[in-house]
Tab-separated table of C-alpha atoms and ligand atoms in Angstrom:
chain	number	residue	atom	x	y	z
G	1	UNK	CA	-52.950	-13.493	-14.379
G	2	UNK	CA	-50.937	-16.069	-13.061
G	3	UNK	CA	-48.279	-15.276	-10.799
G	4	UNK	CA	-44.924	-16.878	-10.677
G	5	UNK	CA	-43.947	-18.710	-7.362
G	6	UNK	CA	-40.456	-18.652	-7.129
G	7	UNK	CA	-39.567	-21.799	-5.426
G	8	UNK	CA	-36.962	-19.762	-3.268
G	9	UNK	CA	-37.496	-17.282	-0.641
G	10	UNK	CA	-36.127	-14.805	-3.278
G	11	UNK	CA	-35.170	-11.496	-0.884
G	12	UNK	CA	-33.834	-13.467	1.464
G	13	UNK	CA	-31.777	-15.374	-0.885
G	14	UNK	CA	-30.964	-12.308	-2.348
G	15	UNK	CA	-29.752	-10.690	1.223
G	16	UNK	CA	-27.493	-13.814	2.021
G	17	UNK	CA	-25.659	-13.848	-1.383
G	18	UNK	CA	-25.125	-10.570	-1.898
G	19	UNK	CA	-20.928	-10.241	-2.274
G	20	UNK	CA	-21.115	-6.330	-0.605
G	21	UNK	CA	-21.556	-5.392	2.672
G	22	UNK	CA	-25.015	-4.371	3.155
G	23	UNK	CA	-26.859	-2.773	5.895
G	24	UNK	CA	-30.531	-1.629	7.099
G	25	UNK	CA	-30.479	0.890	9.505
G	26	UNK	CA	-33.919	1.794	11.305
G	27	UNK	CA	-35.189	5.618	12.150
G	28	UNK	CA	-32.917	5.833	14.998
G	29	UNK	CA	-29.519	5.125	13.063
G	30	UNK	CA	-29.295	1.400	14.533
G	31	UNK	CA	-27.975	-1.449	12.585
G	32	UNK	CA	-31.960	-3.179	11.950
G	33	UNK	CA	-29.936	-5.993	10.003
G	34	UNK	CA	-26.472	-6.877	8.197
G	35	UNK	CA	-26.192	-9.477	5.496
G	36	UNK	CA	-23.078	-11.520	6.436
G	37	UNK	CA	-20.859	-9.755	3.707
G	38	UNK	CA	-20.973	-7.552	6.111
G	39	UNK	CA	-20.445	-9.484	8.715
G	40	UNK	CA	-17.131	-10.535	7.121
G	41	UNK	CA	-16.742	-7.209	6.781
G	42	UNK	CA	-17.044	-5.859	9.963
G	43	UNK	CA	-15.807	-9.097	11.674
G	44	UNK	CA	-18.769	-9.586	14.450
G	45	UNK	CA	-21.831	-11.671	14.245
G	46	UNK	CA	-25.297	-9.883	12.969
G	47	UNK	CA	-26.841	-11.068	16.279
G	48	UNK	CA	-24.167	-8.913	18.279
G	49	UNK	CA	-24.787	-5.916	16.339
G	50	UNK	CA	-28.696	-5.732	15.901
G	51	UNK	CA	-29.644	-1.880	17.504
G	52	UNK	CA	-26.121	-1.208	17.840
G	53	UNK	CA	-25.598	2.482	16.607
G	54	UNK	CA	-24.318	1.849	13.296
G	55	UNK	CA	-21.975	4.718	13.049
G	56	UNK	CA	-20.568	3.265	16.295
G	57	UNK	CA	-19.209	0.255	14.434
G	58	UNK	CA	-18.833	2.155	10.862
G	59	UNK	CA	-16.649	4.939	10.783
G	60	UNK	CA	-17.144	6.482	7.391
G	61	UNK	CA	-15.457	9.660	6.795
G	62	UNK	CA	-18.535	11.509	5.819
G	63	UNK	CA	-21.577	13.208	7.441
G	64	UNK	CA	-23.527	9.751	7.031
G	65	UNK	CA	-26.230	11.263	9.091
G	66	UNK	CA	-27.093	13.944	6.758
G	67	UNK	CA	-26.837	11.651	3.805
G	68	UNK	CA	-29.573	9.363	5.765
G	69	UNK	CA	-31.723	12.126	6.157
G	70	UNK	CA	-31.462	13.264	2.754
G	71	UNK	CA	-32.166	9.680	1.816
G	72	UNK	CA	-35.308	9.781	3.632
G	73	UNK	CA	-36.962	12.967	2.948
G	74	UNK	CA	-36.221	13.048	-0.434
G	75	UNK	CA	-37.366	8.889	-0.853
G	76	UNK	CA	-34.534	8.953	-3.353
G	77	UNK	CA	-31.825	6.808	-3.025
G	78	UNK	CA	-28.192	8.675	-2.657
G	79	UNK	CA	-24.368	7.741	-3.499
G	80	UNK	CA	-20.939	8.963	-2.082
G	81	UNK	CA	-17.742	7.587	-3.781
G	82	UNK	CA	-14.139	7.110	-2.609
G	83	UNK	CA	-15.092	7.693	1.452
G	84	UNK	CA	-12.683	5.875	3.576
G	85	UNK	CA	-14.630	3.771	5.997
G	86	UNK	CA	-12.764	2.176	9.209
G	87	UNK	CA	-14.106	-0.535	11.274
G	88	UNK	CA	-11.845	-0.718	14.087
G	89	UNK	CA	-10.146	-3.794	12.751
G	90	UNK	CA	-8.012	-2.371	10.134
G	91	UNK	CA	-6.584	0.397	8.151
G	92	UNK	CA	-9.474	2.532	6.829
G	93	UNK	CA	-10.421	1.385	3.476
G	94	UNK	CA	-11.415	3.314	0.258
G	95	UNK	CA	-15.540	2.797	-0.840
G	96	UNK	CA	-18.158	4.048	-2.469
G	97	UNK	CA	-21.462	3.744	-0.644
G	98	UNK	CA	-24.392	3.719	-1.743
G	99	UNK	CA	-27.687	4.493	0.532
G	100	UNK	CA	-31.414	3.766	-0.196
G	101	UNK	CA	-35.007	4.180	1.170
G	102	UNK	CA	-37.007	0.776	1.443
G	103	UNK	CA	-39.917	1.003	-0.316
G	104	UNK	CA	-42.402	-0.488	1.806
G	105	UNK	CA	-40.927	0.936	5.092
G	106	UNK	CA	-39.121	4.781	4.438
G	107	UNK	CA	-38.031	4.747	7.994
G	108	UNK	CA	-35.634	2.030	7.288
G	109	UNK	CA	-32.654	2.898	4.803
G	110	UNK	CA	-30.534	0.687	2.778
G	111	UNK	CA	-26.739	0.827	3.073
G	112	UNK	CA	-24.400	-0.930	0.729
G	113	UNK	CA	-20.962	-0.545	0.611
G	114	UNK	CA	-18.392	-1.303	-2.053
G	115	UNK	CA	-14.714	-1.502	-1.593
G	116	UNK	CA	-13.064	0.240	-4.279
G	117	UNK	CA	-10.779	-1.858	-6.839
G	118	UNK	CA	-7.588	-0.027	-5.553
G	119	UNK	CA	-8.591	-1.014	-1.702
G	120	UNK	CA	-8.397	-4.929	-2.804
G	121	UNK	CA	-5.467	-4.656	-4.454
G	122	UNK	CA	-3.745	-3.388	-1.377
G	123	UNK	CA	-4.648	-6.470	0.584
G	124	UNK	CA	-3.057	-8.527	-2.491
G	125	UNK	CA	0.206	-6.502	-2.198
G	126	UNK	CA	1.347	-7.212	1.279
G	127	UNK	CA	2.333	-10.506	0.597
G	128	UNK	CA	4.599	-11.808	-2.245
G	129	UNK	CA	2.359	-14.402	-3.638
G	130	UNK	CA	4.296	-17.752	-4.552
G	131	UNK	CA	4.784	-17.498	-7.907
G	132	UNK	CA	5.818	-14.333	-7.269
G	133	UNK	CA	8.112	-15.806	-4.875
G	134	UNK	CA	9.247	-18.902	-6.939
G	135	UNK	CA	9.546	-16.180	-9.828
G	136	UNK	CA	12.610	-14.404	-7.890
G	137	UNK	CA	13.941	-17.643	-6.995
G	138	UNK	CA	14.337	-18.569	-10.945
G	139	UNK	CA	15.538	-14.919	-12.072
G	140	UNK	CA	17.968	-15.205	-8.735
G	141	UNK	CA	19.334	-18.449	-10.177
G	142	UNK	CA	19.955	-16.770	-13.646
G	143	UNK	CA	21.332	-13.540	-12.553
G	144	UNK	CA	24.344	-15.939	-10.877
G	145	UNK	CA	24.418	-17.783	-14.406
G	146	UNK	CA	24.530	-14.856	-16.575
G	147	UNK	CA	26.909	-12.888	-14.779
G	148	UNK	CA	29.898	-14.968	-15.372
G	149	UNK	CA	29.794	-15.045	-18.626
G	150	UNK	CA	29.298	-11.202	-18.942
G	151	UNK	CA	32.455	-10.665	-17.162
G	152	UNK	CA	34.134	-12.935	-20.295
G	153	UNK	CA	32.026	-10.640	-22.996
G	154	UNK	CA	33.141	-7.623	-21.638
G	155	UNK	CA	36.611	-8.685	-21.165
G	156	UNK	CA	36.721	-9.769	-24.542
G	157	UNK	CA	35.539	-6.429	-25.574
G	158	UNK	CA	38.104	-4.628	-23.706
G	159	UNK	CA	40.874	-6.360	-25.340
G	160	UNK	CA	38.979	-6.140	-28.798
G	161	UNK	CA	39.241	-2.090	-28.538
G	162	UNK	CA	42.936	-1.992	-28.305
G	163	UNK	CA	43.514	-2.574	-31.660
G	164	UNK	CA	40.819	-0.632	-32.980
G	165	UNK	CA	40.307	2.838	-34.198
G	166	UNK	CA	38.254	5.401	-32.950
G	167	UNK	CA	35.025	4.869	-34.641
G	168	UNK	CA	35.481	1.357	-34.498
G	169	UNK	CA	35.893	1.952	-30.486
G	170	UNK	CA	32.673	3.261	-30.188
G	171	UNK	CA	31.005	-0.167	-30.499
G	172	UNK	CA	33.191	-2.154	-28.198
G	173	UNK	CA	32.382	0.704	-25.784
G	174	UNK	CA	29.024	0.301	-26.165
G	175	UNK	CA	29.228	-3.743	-25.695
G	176	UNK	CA	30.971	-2.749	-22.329
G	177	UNK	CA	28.480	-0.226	-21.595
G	178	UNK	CA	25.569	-2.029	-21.968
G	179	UNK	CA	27.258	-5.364	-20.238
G	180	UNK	CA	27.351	-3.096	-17.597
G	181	UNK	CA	23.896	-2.369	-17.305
G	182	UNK	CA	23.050	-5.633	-17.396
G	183	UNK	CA	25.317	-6.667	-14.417
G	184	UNK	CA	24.082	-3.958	-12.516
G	185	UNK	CA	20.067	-5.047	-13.115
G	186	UNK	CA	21.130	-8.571	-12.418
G	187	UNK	CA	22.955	-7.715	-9.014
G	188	UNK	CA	19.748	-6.101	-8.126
G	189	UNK	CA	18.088	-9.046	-8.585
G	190	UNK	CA	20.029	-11.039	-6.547
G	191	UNK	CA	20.093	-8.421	-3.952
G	192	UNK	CA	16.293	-9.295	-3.652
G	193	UNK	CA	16.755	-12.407	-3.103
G	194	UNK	CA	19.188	-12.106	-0.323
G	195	UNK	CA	17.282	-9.447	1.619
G	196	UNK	CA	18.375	-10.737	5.440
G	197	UNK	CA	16.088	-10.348	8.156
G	198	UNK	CA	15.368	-6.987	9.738
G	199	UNK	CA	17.322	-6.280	12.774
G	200	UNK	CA	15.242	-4.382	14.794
G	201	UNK	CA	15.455	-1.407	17.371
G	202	UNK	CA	13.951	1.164	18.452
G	203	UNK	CA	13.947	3.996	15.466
G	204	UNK	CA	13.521	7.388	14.646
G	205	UNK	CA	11.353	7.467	11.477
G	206	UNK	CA	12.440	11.154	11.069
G	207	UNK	CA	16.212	9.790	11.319
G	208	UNK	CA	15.227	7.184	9.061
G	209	UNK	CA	13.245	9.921	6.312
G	210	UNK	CA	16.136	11.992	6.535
G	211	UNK	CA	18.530	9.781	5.334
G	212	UNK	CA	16.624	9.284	2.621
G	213	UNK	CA	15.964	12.795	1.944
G	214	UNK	CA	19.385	13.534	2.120
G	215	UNK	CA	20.684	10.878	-0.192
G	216	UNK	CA	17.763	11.398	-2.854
G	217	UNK	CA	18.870	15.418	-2.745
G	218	UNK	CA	22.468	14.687	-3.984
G	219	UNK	CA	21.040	11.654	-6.663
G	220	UNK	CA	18.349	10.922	-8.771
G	221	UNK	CA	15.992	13.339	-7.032
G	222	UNK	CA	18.712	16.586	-7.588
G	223	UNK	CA	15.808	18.585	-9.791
G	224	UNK	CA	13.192	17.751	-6.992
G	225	UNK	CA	11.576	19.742	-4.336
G	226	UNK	CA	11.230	18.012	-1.390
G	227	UNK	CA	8.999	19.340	1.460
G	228	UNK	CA	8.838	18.162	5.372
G	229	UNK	CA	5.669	17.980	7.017
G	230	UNK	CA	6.648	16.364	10.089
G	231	UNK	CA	5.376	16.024	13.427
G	232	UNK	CA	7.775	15.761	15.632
G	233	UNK	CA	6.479	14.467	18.399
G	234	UNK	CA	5.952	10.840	17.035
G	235	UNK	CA	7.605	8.236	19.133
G	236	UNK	CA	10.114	5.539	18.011
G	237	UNK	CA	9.074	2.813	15.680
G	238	UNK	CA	10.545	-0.851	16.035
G	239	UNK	CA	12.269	-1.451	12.807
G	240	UNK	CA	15.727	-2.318	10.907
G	241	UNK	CA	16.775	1.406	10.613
G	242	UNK	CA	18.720	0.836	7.118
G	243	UNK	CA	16.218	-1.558	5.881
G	244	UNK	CA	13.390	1.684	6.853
G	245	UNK	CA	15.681	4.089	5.299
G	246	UNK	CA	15.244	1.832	2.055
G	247	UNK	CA	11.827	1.537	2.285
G	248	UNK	CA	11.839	5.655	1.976
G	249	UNK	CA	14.765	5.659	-0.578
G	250	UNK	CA	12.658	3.590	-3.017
G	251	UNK	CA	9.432	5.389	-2.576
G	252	UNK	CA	10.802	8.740	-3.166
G	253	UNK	CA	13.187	7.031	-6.409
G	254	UNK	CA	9.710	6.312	-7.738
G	255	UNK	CA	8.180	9.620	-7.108
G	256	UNK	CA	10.594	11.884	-8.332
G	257	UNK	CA	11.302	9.645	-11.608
G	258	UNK	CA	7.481	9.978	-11.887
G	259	UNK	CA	6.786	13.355	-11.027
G	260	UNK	CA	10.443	14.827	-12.256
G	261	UNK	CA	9.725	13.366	-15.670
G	262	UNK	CA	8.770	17.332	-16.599
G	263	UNK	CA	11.746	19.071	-15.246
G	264	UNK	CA	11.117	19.084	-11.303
G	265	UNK	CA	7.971	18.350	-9.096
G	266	UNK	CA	7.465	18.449	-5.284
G	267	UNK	CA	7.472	15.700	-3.317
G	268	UNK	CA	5.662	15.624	-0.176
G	269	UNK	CA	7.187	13.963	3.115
G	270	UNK	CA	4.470	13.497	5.759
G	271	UNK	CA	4.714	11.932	8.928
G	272	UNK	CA	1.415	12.189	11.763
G	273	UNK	CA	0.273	9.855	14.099
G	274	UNK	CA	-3.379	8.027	13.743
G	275	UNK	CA	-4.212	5.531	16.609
G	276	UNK	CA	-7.259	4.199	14.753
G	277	UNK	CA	-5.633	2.153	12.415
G	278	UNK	CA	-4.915	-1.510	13.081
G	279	UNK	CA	-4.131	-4.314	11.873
G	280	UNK	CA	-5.310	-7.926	11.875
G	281	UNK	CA	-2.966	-10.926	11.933
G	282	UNK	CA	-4.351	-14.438	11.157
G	283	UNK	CA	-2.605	-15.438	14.671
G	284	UNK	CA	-3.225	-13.053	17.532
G	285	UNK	CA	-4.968	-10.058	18.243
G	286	UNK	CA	-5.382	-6.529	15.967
G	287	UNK	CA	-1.955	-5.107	16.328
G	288	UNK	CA	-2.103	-0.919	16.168
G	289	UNK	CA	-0.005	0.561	13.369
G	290	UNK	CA	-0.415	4.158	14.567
G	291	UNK	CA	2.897	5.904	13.082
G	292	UNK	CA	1.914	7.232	9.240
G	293	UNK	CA	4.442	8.254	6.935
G	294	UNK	CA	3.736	9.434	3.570
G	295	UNK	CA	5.275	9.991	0.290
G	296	UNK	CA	3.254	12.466	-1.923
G	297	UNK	CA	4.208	13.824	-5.652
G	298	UNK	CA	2.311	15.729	-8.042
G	299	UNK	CA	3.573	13.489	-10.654
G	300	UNK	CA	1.013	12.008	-13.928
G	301	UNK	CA	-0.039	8.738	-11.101
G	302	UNK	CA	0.548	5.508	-11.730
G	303	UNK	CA	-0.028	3.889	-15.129
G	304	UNK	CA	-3.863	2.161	-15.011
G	305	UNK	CA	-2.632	-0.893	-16.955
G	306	UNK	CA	0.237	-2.189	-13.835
G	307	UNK	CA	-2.086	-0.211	-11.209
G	308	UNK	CA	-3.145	-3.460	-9.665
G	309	UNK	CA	0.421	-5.101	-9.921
G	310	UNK	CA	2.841	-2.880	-8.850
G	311	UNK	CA	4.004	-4.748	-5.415
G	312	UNK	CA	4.901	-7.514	-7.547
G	313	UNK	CA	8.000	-8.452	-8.425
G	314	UNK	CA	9.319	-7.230	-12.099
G	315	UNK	CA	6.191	-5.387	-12.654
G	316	UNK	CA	7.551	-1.448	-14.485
G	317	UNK	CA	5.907	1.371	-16.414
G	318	UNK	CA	9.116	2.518	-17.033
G	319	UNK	CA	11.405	1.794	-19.851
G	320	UNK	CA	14.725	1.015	-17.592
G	321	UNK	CA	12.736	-0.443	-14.434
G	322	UNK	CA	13.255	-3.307	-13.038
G	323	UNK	CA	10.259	-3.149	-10.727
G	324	UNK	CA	11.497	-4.138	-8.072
G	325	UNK	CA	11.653	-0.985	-6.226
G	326	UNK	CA	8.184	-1.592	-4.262
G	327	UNK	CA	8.079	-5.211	-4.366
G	328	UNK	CA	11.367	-4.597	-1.981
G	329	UNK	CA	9.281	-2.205	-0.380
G	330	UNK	CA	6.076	-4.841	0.363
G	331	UNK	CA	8.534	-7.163	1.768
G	332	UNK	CA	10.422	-5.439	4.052
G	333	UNK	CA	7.047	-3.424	5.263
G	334	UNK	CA	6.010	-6.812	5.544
G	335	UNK	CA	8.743	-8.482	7.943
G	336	UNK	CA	7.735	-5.479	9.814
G	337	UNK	CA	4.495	-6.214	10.660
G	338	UNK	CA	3.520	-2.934	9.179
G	339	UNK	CA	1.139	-1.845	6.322
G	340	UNK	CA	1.382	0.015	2.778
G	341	UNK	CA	-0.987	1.892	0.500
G	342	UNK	CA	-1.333	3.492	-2.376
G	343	UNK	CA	-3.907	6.252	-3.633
G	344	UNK	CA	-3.060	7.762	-6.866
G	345	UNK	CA	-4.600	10.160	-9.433
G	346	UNK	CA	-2.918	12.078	-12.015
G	347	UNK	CA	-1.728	14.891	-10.517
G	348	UNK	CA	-1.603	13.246	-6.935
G	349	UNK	CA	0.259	9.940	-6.041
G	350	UNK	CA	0.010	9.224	-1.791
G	351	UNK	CA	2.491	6.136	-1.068
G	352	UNK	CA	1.433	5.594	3.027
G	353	UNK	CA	3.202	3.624	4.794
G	354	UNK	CA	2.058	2.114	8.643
G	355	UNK	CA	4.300	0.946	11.584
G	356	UNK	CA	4.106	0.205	14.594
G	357	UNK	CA	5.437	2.547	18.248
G	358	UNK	CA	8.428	0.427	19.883
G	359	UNK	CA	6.633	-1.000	23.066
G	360	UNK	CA	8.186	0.454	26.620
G	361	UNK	CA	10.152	-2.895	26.985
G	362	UNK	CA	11.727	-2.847	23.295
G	363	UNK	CA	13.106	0.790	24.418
G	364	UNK	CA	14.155	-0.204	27.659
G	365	UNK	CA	15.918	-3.064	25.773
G	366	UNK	CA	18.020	-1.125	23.351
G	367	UNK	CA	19.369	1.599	26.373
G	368	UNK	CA	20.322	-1.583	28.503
G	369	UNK	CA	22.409	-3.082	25.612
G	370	UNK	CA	24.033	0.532	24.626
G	371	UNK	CA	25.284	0.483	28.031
M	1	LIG	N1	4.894	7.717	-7.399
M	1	LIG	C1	4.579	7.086	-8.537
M	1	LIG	N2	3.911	7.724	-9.545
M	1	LIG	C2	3.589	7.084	-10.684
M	1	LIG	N3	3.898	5.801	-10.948
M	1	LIG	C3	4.543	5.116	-9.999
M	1	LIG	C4	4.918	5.706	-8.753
M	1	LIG	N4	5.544	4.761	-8.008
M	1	LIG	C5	5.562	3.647	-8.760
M	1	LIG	N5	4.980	3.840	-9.972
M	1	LIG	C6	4.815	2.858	-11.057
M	1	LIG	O1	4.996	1.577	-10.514
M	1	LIG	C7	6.017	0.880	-11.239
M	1	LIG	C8	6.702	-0.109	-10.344
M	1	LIG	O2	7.555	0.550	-9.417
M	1	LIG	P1	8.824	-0.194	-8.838
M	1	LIG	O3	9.544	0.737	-7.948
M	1	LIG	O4	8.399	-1.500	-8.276
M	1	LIG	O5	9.679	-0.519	-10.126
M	1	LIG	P2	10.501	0.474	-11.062
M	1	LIG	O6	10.596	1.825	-10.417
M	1	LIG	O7	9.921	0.419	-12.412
M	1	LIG	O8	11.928	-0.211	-11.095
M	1	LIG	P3	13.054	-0.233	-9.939
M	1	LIG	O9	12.440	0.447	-8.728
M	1	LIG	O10	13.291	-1.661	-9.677
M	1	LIG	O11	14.177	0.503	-10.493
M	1	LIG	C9	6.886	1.983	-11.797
M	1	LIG	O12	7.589	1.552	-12.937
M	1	LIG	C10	5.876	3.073	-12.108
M	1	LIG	O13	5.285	2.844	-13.383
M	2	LIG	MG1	11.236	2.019	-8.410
């Protein structure tokens, strides 16, 4: 029998190039070794981490020990899906891990972890990508070109009807109408384009969600339910409070015209406060972004085939959208330092947004200048 030599050393080859975090964890629960996916992932050296408690560094919302043990006494390998898993650095993201026994040592247990596709896209969405970005500028530069001549069409139309009859009326109506329509998309475009920078104080969010609430009642969300789950103990976020209020407006536009589609739906307001989640900025240190507000409906989810798009710009499922609604949203989550997610199954949609508390000084700020 010969026996081929591979002219690599294949496992460790293997190890190194493997594109998910993977870990070995020894009898006691200590990180035994981490390929460096997973030192990306985690954001530390392997060196620094061998017999670190792994579930020190990890936090996966499950009973990992349990699964281990199961793992090991039954010498079968195990898998849990859609676990959020935090590692101090950032906002929890969604994975499905999968755990195995090593053959030739059942003390030690294999560990891999894979992001799910919606987690990735998430990272994608908080910044408008250039061509995204070069895309408004173009659509910006036609809105201004189109609308002038608009305002000559539907002139012309107006002066058309008055010597028409009734049935002949209808159409010039209709020209108007739907001129209309069109100036109203375009202005939204161009509104996009224009957003100014935030100008930011110390803010309510409940002030901010209220608004909102409020405005959505008495509009497009009239046939809604909308239920508060706040706590209302959260302290002030630092944020432009009309550009916030937006942020809210659009996220609960979306839900109801997604979950109202039947006749009515609930949407969900939820506010709570998580200190674990941070952020990490390419310059400077994790920032926390412990204020959580989310926007929940029981609405059909969002459509699989713009699932991975929808924070850019122009991207709809609907037949009137302009989808721009969350591509706003990104941005002006964005100039806020904050974060944005999505979860979404039919039935269950969970837009969370992530901000940061207005520091001591920021507060102490806004009372001197009030004065
Ligand atoms: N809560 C939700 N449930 C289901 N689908 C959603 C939800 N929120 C957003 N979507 C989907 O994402 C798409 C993009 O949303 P976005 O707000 O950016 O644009 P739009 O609502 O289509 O248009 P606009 O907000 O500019 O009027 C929507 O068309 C819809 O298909
Ligand atoms: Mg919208």
């Amino acid at each position: 029998m010969t026996v081929y030599r591979s002219p690599y050393p294949v496992p460790g080859v293997i190890w190194a190039s493997l594109p998910a975090p993977a870990f070995l964890i020894d009898g006691a629960g200590r990180f035994a070794a981490i390929n460096p996916a997973a030192e990306t992932f985690l954001n530390v050296s392997s060196k620094s981490l061998s017999g670190v408690p792994a579930f020190d560094r990890l936090h996966i919302d499950a009973p990992m020990d349990e699964a281990l043990a199961r793992a090991r006494a039954n010498q079968s390998p195990l898998f849990i899906n859609d676990v959020d898993v935090t590692t101090g650095e950032r906002p929890p993201v969604q994975c499905n891990i999968q755990i195995a026994p090593m053959h030739d040592n059942p003390e030690i247990v294999l560990l891999l972890i894979s992001p799910r596709e919606i987690a990735d896209r998430l990272g994608r969405s908080m910044h408008v990508t250039s061509a995204a970005k070069s895309a408004i500028g173009m659509a910006e530069m036609l809105a201004h070109e189109i609308k002038n001549p608009l305002a000559g069409i539907t002139g012309a139309a107006q002066l058309l009807s008055m010597g028409l009859g009734a049935e002949d009326r209808e159409l010039t109506d209709l020209i108007v109408e739907e001129t209309r329509r069109i100036v109203k998309l375009l202005e939204q475009v161009e509104q996009f384009g224009n957003l100014r920078p935030p100008d930011r104080r110390p803010v309510n969010i409940h002030d901010a969600l209220d608004r909102a609430r409020k405005s959505a009642l008495v509009g497009f969300a009239a046939n809604m339910t909308i239920v508060e789950d706040y706590d209302p103990s959260l302290p002030a976020t630092y944020a432009d409070p009309d550009q916030l209020m937006q942020v809210f407006l659009n996220l609960i536009k979306n839900a109801s015209e997604a979950a109202g589609r039947s006749g009515g739906g609930t949407i969900r307001l939820h506010s709570f406060y998580d200190l674990s989640l941070r952020i990490r900025h390419r310059d400077g240190p994790g920032k926390a972004l412990p204020l959580q507000v989310e926007v929940i409906d029981d609405g059909p989810g969002i459509p699989a085939a713009i699932a991975n798009d929808i924070f850019e710009p122009f991207v709809s499922g609907r037949e009137n959208g302009t989808g721009l609604g969350l591509a706003l949203v990104s941005k002006i989550i964005a100039d806020h330092g904050g974060w944005i997610a999505v979860d979404s199954i039919p039935g269950r949609t969970v837009f969370r947004v992530s901000l940061p508390v207005a520091s001591k000084e920021q507060v102490h700020a806004a009372k001197q200048e009030s004065r």
